[in-house]
Coordinates of C-alpha atoms and ligand atoms in Angstrom, one line a residue:
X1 CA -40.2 -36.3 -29.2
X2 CA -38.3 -33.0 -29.5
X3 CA -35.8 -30.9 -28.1
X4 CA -38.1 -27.9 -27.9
X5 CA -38.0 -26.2 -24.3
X6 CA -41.5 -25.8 -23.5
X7 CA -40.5 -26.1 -19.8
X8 CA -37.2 -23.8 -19.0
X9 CA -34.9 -24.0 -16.0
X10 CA -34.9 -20.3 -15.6
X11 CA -34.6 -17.0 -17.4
X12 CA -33.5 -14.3 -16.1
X13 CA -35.4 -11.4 -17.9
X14 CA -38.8 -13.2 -16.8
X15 CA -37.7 -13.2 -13.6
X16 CA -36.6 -9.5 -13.2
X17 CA -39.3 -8.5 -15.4
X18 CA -41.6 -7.2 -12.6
X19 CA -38.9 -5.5 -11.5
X20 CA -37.9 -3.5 -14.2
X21 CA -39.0 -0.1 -14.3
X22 CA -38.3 0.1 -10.4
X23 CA -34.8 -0.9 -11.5
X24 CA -34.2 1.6 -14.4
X25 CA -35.7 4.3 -11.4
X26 CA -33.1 3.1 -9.4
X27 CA -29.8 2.9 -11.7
X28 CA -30.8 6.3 -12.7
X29 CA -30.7 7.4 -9.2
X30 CA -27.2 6.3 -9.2
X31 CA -26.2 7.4 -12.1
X32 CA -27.1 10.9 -11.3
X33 CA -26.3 11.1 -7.5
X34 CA -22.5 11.0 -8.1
X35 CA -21.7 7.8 -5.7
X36 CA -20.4 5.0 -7.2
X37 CA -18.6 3.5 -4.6
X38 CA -19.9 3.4 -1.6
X39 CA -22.6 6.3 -0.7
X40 CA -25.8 6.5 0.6
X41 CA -27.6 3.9 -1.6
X42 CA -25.1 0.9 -0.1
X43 CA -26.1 2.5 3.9
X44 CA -30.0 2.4 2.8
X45 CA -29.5 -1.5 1.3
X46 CA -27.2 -2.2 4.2
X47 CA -30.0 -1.1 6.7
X48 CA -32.7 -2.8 5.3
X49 CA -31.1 -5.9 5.1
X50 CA -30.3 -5.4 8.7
X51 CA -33.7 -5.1 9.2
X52 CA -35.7 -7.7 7.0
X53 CA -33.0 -10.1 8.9
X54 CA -33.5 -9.2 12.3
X55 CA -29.7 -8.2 12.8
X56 CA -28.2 -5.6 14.6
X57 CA -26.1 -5.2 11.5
X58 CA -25.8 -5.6 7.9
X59 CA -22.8 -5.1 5.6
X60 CA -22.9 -4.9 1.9
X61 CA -20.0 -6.6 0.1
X62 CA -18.9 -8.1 -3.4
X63 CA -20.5 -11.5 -3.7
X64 CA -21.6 -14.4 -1.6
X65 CA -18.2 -16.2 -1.6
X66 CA -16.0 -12.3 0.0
X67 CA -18.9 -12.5 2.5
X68 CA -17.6 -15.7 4.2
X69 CA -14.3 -15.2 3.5
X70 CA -14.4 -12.0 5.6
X71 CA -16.3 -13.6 7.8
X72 CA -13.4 -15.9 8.2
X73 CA -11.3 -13.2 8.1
X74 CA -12.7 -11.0 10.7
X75 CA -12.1 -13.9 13.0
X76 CA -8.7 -14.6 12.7
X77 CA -8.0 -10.3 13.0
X78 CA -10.1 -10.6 16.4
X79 CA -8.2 -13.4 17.8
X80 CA -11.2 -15.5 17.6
X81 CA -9.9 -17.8 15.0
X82 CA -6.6 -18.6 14.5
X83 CA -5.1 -20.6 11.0
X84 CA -5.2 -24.7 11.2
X85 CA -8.3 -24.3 13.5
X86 CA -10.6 -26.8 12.2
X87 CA -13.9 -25.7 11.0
X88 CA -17.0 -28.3 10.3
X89 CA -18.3 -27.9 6.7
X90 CA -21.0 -30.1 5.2
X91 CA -19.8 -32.7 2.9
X92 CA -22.2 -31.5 0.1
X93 CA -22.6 -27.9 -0.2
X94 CA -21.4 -25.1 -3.4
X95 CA -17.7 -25.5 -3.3
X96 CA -17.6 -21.5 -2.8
X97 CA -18.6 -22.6 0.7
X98 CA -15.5 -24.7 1.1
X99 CA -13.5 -22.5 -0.8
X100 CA -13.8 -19.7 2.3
X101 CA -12.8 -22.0 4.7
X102 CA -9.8 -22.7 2.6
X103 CA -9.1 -19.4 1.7
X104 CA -8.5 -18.0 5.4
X105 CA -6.3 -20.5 6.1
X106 CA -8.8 -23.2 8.7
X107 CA -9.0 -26.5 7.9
X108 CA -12.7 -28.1 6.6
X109 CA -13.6 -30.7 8.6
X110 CA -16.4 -32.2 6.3
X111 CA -19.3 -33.9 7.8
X112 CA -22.2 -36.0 5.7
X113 CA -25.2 -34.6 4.7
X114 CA -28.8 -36.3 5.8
X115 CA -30.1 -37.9 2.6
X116 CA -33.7 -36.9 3.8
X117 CA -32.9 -33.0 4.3
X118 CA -29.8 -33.5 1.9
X119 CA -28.4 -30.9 4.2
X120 CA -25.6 -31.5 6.8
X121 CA -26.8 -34.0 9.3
X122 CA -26.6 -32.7 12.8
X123 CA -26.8 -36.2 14.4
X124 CA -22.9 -36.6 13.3
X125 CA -21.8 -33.7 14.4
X126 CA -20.3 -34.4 17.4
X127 CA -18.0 -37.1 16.5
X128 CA -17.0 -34.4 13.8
X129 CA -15.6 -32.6 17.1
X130 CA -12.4 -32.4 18.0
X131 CA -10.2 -30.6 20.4
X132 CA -9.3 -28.0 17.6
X133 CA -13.0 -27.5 16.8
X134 CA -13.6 -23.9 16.6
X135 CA -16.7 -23.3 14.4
X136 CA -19.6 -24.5 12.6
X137 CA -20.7 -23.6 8.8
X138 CA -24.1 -24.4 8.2
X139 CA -25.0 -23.9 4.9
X140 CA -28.8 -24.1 4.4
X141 CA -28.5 -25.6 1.1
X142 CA -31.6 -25.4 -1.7
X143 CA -32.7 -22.9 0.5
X144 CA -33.7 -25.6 3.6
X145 CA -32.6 -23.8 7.4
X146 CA -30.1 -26.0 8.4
X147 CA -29.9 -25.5 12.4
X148 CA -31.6 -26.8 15.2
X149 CA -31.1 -27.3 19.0
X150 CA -28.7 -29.9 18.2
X151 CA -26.4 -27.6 16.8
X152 CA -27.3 -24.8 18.7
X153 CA -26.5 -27.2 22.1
X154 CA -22.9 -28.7 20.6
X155 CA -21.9 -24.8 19.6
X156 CA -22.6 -23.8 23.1
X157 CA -20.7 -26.6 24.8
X158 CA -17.6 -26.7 22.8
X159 CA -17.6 -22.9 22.5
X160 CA -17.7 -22.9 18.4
X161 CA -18.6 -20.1 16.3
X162 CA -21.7 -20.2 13.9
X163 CA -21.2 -19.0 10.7
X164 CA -24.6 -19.2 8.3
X165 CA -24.0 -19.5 4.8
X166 CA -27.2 -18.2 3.8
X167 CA -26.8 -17.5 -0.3
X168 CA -29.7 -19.5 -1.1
X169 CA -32.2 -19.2 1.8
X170 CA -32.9 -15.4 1.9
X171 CA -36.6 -15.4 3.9
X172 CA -35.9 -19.0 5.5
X173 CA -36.7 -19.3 9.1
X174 CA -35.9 -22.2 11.5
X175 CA -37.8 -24.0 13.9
X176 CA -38.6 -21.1 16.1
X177 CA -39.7 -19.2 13.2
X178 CA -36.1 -17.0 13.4
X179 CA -34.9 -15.7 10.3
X180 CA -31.9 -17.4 8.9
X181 CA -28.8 -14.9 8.8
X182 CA -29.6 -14.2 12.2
X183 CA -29.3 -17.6 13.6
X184 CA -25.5 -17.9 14.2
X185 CA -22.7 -15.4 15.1
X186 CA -22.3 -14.1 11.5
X187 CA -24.6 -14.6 8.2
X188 CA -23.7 -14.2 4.7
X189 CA -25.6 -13.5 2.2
X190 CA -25.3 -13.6 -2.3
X191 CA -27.2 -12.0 -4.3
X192 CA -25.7 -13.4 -8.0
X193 CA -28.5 -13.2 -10.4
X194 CA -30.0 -16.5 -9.7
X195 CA -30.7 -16.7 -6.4
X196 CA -34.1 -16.3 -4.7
X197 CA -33.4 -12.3 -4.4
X198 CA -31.2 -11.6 -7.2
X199 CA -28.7 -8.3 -8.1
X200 CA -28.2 -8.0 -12.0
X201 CA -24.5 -8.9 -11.3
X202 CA -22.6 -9.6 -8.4
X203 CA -23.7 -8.6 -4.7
X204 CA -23.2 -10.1 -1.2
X205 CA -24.1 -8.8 2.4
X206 CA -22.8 -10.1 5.7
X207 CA -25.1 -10.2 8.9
X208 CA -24.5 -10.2 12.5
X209 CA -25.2 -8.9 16.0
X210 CA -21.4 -8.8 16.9
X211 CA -20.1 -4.6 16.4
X212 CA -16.9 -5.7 16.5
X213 CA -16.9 -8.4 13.8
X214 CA -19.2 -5.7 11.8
X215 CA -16.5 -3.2 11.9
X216 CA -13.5 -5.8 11.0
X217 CA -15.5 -6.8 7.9
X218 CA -16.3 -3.7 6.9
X219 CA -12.4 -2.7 7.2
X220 CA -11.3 -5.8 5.8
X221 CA -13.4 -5.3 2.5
X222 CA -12.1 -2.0 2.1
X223 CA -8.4 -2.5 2.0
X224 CA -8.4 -3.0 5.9
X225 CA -9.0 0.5 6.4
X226 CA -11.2 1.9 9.7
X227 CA -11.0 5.1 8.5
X228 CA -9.8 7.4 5.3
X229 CA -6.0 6.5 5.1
X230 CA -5.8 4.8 7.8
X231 CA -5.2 0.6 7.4
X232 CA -5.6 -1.4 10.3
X233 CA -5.4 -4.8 8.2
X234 CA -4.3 -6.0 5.4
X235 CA -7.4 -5.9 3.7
X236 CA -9.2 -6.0 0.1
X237 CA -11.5 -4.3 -2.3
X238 CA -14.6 -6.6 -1.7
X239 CA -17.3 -3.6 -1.9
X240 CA -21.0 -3.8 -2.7
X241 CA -20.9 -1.8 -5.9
X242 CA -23.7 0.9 -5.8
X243 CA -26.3 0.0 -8.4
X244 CA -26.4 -3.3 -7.3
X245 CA -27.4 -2.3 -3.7
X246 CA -29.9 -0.2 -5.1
X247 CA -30.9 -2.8 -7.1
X248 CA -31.2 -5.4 -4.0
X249 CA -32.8 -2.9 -2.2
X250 CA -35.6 -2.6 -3.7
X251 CA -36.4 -6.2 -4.0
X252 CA -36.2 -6.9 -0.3
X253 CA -40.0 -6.1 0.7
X254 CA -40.7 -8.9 -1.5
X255 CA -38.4 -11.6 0.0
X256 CA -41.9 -13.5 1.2
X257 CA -43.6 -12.9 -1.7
X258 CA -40.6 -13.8 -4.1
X259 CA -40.3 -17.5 -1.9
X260 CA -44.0 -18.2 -1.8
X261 CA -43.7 -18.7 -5.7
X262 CA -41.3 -21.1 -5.2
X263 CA -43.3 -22.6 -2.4
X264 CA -46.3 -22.9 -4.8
X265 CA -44.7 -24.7 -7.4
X266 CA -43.1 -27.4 -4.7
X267 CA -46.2 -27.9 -3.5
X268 CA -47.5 -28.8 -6.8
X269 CA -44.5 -31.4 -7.3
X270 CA -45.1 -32.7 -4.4
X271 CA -48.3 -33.7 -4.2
X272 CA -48.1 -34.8 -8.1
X273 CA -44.9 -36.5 -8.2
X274 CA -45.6 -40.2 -7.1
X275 CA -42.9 -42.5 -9.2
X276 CA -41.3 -44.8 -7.3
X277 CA -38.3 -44.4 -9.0
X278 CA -37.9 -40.8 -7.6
X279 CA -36.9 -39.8 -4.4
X280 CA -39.0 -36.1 -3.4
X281 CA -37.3 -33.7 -1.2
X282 CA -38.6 -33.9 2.1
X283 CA -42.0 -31.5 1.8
X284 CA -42.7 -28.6 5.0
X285 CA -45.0 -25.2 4.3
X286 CA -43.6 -23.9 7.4
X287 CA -41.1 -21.4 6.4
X288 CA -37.9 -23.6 7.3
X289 CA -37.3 -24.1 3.6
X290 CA -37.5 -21.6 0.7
X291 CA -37.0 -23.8 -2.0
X292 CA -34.1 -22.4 -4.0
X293 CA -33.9 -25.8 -5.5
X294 CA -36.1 -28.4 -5.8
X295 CA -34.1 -31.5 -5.6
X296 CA -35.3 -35.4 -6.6
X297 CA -32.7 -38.3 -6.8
X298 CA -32.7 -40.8 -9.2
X299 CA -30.7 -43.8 -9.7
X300 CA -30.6 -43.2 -13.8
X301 CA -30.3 -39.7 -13.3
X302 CA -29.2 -38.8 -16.3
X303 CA -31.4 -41.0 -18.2
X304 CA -34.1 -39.1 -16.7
X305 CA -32.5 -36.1 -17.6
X306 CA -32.6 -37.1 -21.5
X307 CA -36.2 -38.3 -21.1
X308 CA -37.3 -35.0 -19.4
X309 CA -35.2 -33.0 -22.2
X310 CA -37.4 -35.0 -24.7
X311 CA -40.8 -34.0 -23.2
X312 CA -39.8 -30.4 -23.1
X313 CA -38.5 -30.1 -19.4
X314 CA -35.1 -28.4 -18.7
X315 CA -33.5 -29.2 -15.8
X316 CA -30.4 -28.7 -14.4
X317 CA -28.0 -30.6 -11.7
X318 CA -26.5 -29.1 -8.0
X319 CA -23.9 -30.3 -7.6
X320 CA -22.8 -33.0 -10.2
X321 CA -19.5 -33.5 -8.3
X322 CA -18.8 -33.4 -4.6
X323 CA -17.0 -30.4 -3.0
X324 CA -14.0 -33.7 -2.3
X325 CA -13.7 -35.0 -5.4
X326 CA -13.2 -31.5 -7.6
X327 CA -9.3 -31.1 -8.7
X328 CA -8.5 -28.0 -6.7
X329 CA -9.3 -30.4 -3.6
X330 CA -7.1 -33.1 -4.0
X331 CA -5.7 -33.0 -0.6
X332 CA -9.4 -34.5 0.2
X333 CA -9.8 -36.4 -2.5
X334 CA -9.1 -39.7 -0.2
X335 CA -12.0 -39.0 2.1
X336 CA -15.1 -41.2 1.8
X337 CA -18.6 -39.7 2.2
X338 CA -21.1 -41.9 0.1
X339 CA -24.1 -40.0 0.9
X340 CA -22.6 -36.5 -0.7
X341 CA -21.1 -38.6 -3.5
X342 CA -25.0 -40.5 -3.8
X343 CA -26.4 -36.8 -4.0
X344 CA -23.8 -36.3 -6.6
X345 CA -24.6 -38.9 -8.5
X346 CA -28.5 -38.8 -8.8
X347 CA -29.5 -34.8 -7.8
X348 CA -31.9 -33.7 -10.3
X349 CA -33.2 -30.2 -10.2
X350 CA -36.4 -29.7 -11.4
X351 CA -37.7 -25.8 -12.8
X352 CA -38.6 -23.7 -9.4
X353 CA -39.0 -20.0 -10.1
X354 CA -41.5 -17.2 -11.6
X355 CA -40.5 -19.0 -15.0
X356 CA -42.3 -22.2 -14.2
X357 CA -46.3 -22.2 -13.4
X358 CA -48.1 -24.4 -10.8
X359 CA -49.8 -25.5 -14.1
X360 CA -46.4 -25.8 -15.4
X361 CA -45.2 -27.9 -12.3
X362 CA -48.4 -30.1 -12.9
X363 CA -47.7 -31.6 -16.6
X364 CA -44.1 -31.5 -15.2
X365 CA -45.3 -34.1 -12.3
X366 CA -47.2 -36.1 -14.6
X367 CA -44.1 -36.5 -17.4
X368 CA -42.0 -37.7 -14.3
X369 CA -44.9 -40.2 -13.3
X370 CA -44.5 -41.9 -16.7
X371 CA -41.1 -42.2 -16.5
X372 CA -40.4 -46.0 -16.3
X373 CA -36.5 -46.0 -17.0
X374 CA -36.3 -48.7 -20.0
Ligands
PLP1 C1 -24.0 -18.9 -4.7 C2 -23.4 -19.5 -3.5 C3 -22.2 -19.0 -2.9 C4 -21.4 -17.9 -3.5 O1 -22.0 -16.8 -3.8 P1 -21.5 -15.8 -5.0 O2 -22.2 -14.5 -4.8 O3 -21.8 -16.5 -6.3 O4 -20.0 -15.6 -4.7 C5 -21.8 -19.5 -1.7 N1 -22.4 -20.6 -1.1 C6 -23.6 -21.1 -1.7 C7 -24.3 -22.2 -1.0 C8 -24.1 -20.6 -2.9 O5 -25.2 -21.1 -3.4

């Protein structure tokens, strides 16, 4: 028994490591072209992003949390949203998710995840309706779509907005075999360094078919202005800078291949991991999840997390505390919703990226197997 990481979570320089002499070409073509904010490098990442989504349009912005807050924001400018309309968020997500909600002044109406696609669970969503209902946030979380004709139907009936948050299921597709990002009325999209397609810093990108909303987020991010001097809202500085759209850019083509690494290594875990005392994610190889994590529950979680540690194996934990029960969120603090607090308490997440071999995956399977907990 050691402490020795033969197994890592993720690094960083591995995983941009094919990337990086496309990368330096690409920085130096910023560098020398003049155009660091804005410019022609953000229009090319911009259109094919629109593209590899299957949107009408794409807008490149700061991070993954600006891209739903403008989202947000947009609304409310158009007169589609107004503040205190309610907005249905799952009940375990990234805070950031929450945070946007918050942020633009609507109230999160939180709503219990599924504990078999530890996504929000659709079947609840229409008691989560109410007469001030005026949008939907799917977040496909650990890269799983979450939307289906459930969702799709309720939207449609009560009139709500669908708003994807899509920063960690880049390539997903739903049950139709749509891409997500283009499912809903607006997409957004992060590309911070870990996810599936990473920047080497901060990046976002919002999707949508709807010109109008295109145009307000665009103005919104650049201090509400529609054109040079001219400031139709009171906006922010929530630009794409540059080099990181250069940098996105280029790894686009290889959304697909990128995921089917990812894909590779679930498949290994789950056809190898059979302890009882371990719950598997639910397993598809259809598309509809691109495994950004790959997420087990255990009752002793951290127990297993010491004994995995021991044998080599880093892993790491999404979320340990419920969006509810963080500080900044007192005013929900009262709220009960057992199965995000169960996810919680006994999410694991095991290695899933370029840094972890389907061999790797394989002794990883068989050190969970003979885990026995005493
Ligand atoms: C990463 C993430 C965000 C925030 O994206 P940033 O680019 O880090 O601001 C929002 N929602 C989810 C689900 C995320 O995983």
């Amino acid at each position: 028994m050691s402490n020795t990481i033969k197994y890592p979570f993720l690094d960083l320089a591995t995983v941009n490591a094919p990337f990086i002499d496309a990368i330096h070409e690409a920085t130096s073509r910023v560098i020398n072209s003049g155009y660091y904010v804005g410019g022609p490098e953000v229009v090319q990442f911009e259109q094919k992003l629109a593209d590899a989504t299957g949107c009408r349009y794409a807008v490149g912005v700061s991070n993954g949390l600006d891209a739903i807050r403008l989202i947000f924001h947009a609304y409310i400018q158009l007169g589609r949203l107004r503040p205190g309309d309610e907005v249905i968020v799952p009940a375990n997500t990234y805070i950031a998710s929450i945070l946007a909600v918050i942020d633009a002044g609507l109230a999160p109406v939180f709503v219990e995840p599924d504990i078999a696609t530890l996504n929000l669970d659709t079947a609840r969503l229409s008691e989560a309706i109410t007469p001030r209902t005026r949008a939907i946030l799917t977040v496909h979380l650990y890269g799983r779509t979450c939307y289906d004709a459930t969702m799709a139907d309720l939207a449609k009936r009560h009139n709500l907005l669908i708003v994807e948050d899509n920063a960690q299921a880049i390539g997903a597709r739903d049950y139709r075999g749509k891409r997500t990002g283009a499912l809903g009325d607006a997409g957004a999209f992060s590309f911070y360094p870990t996810k599936n397609i990473g920047a080497l810093g901060d990046a976002g990108a919002v999707t949508t078919d709807d010109p109008d909303l295109a145009n307000a987020v665009r103005a919104l991010s650049n201090y509400g202005s529609d054109r040079k001097y001219h400031n139709i809202y009171l906006g922010y500085n929530c630009r794409l800078d540059p080099i990181q759209a250069a940098i996105v850019a280029l790894k686009l083509p290889y959304i697909d291949s990128e995921n089917a690494i990812r894909a590779d290594v679930a498949k290994v875990y789950n056809d190898n991991i059979s302890n009882p005392l371990i719950i598997k994610p639910q397993y598809s190889a259809d598309g509809t999840t691109v495994w950004h994590q790959y997420v087990i529950l255990a009752n002793n979680r951290d127990r297993l997390r010491q004994y995995l540690l021991d044998h080599g194996v880093a892993t790491d934990v999404h979320y340990p505390t419920a969006p509810h029960h963080q500080p900044c969120m007192a005013a929900y603090a009262n709220l009960h919703l057992p199965v995000a607090e169960r996810i919680a308490a006994q999410a694991v997440s095991l290695p899933i990226s370029r840094c972890t071999s389907t061999a790797d995956a394989a002794d990883i399977a068989r050190i969970i197997n003979s885990w026995t907990d005493d």
